[in-house]
Structures are given as C-alpha cells and as structure tokens.
Coordinates of C-alpha atoms in Angstrom, one line a residue:
M1331 CA -0.7 10.9 -24.4
I1332 CA 2.9 10.0 -23.6
E1333 CA 5.3 8.4 -26.1
K1334 CA 8.8 7.1 -25.3
N1335 CA 11.4 5.4 -27.4
Y1336 CA 13.8 2.7 -26.2
T1337 CA 16.6 0.7 -27.7
I1338 CA 16.6 -2.9 -26.5
T1339 CA 20.1 -3.7 -25.0
S1340 CA 19.3 -7.1 -23.5
D1341 CA 21.2 -9.9 -25.3
E1342 CA 18.0 -11.9 -25.4
G1343 CA 15.8 -9.1 -26.6
L1344 CA 12.2 -9.1 -25.4
H1345 CA 11.9 -12.8 -25.1
A1346 CA 9.3 -14.5 -22.9
R1347 CA 10.4 -13.5 -19.4
P1348 CA 10.9 -9.8 -20.0
A1349 CA 7.8 -9.6 -22.2
S1350 CA 5.8 -11.2 -19.4
R1351 CA 7.2 -8.7 -16.9
L1352 CA 6.2 -5.8 -19.1
V1353 CA 2.7 -7.1 -19.4
Q1354 CA 2.5 -7.6 -15.6
V1355 CA 3.7 -4.1 -14.9
V1356 CA 1.2 -2.3 -17.2
S1357 CA -1.8 -4.5 -16.7
P1358 CA -3.0 -2.9 -13.4
F1359 CA -3.2 0.6 -15.0
T1360 CA -6.4 1.8 -16.6
S1361 CA -4.6 3.7 -19.4
E1362 CA -4.3 2.2 -22.9
V1363 CA -0.7 1.3 -23.7
K1364 CA 0.6 0.3 -27.1
L1365 CA 4.0 -1.1 -28.1
E1366 CA 5.1 -0.1 -31.6
F1367 CA 7.8 -1.9 -33.6
K1368 CA 8.4 -1.9 -37.4
D1369 CA 5.1 -0.2 -38.2
K1370 CA 3.2 -2.7 -36.1
Q1371 CA 1.3 -1.7 -33.0
V1372 CA 0.1 -4.1 -30.3
N1373 CA -1.7 -3.8 -27.0
M1374 CA 1.1 -4.0 -24.4
K1375 CA -1.3 -5.7 -21.9
S1376 CA -1.3 -8.8 -24.3
I1377 CA 1.6 -11.2 -23.8
M1378 CA 0.8 -12.8 -27.2
G1379 CA 0.8 -9.4 -28.9
V1380 CA 4.2 -8.4 -27.4
M1381 CA 5.8 -11.8 -28.2
S1382 CA 4.4 -11.7 -31.8
L1383 CA 6.7 -8.7 -32.5
G1384 CA 10.0 -10.8 -32.1
I1385 CA 12.0 -7.8 -30.8
S1386 CA 15.7 -8.5 -30.6
K1387 CA 18.8 -6.7 -29.2
G1388 CA 19.5 -3.4 -30.8
K1389 CA 16.0 -2.8 -32.1
E1390 CA 14.1 0.4 -31.3
I1391 CA 10.6 0.3 -29.9
K1392 CA 8.1 3.0 -29.0
I1393 CA 5.7 2.8 -26.1
V1394 CA 2.6 5.0 -26.2
A1395 CA 0.4 5.4 -23.1
D1396 CA -2.9 7.3 -23.1
G1397 CA -5.2 7.7 -20.1
K1398 CA -5.7 9.0 -16.6
D1399 CA -2.7 7.2 -15.1
E1400 CA -0.4 7.4 -18.1
E1401 CA 2.4 9.2 -16.2
R1402 CA 2.5 6.5 -13.5
L1403 CA 2.3 3.8 -16.1
M1404 CA 5.2 5.2 -18.1
A1405 CA 7.3 5.6 -14.9
A1406 CA 6.7 1.9 -14.1
V1407 CA 7.7 0.9 -17.7
D1408 CA 10.8 3.1 -17.6
E1409 CA 11.8 1.6 -14.2
L1410 CA 11.5 -1.9 -15.6
I1411 CA 13.2 -1.3 -19.0
V1412 CA 16.0 0.9 -17.8
G1413 CA 16.2 -0.4 -14.2
E1414 CA 16.5 -4.1 -15.2
G1415 CA 18.8 -3.5 -18.1
L1416 CA 16.4 -4.3 -20.9
G1417 CA 17.0 -1.1 -22.8
V1418 CA 17.9 2.5 -22.8

C-alpha cells in the first residue's frame, strides 16, 4: 500500500476537468485507489465519487493505492497532480 498527501493549488480546485483527468489516469490500473478528504473516502476511479467531495484550492487530500501496479499508478497520479499544476 502506498499513501501520498497533496495540497491542491489550482485556483479551481478539483472541478470537473481535473477530476475527470484523475479518473482517466487511474482507471487502466488494476490496483485499488482511494481519494480521502475530510474523513471521507471515495473510489478514485469514480468521477461521481471524486466530484462529490467538492475539493477546493488549499485543501489537503490523501491518495491511497493498493495492488500489484500501485507504484506505477502513484507515479501517474503524481505526474498529473504536480506536473499539471493541480497540487504539491
């Protein structure tokens, strides 16, 4: 299991477009991946789940991956979040 925390820096937070990109990035992997925010945990492969959290700028999230390809999954998530300026 791998866990990583991020602080969202995008002015729009995790609105529809970045949430959709996150779901697209993690969906091909076989590992389970959860997004945690304010004591709630959702399946990160679910756009409705991610959107339901209403994550805005400055908020801290935790991503937890567990499975055979968890390291590659987290590398892809990190590349998207940090590489595209969504968070640090």
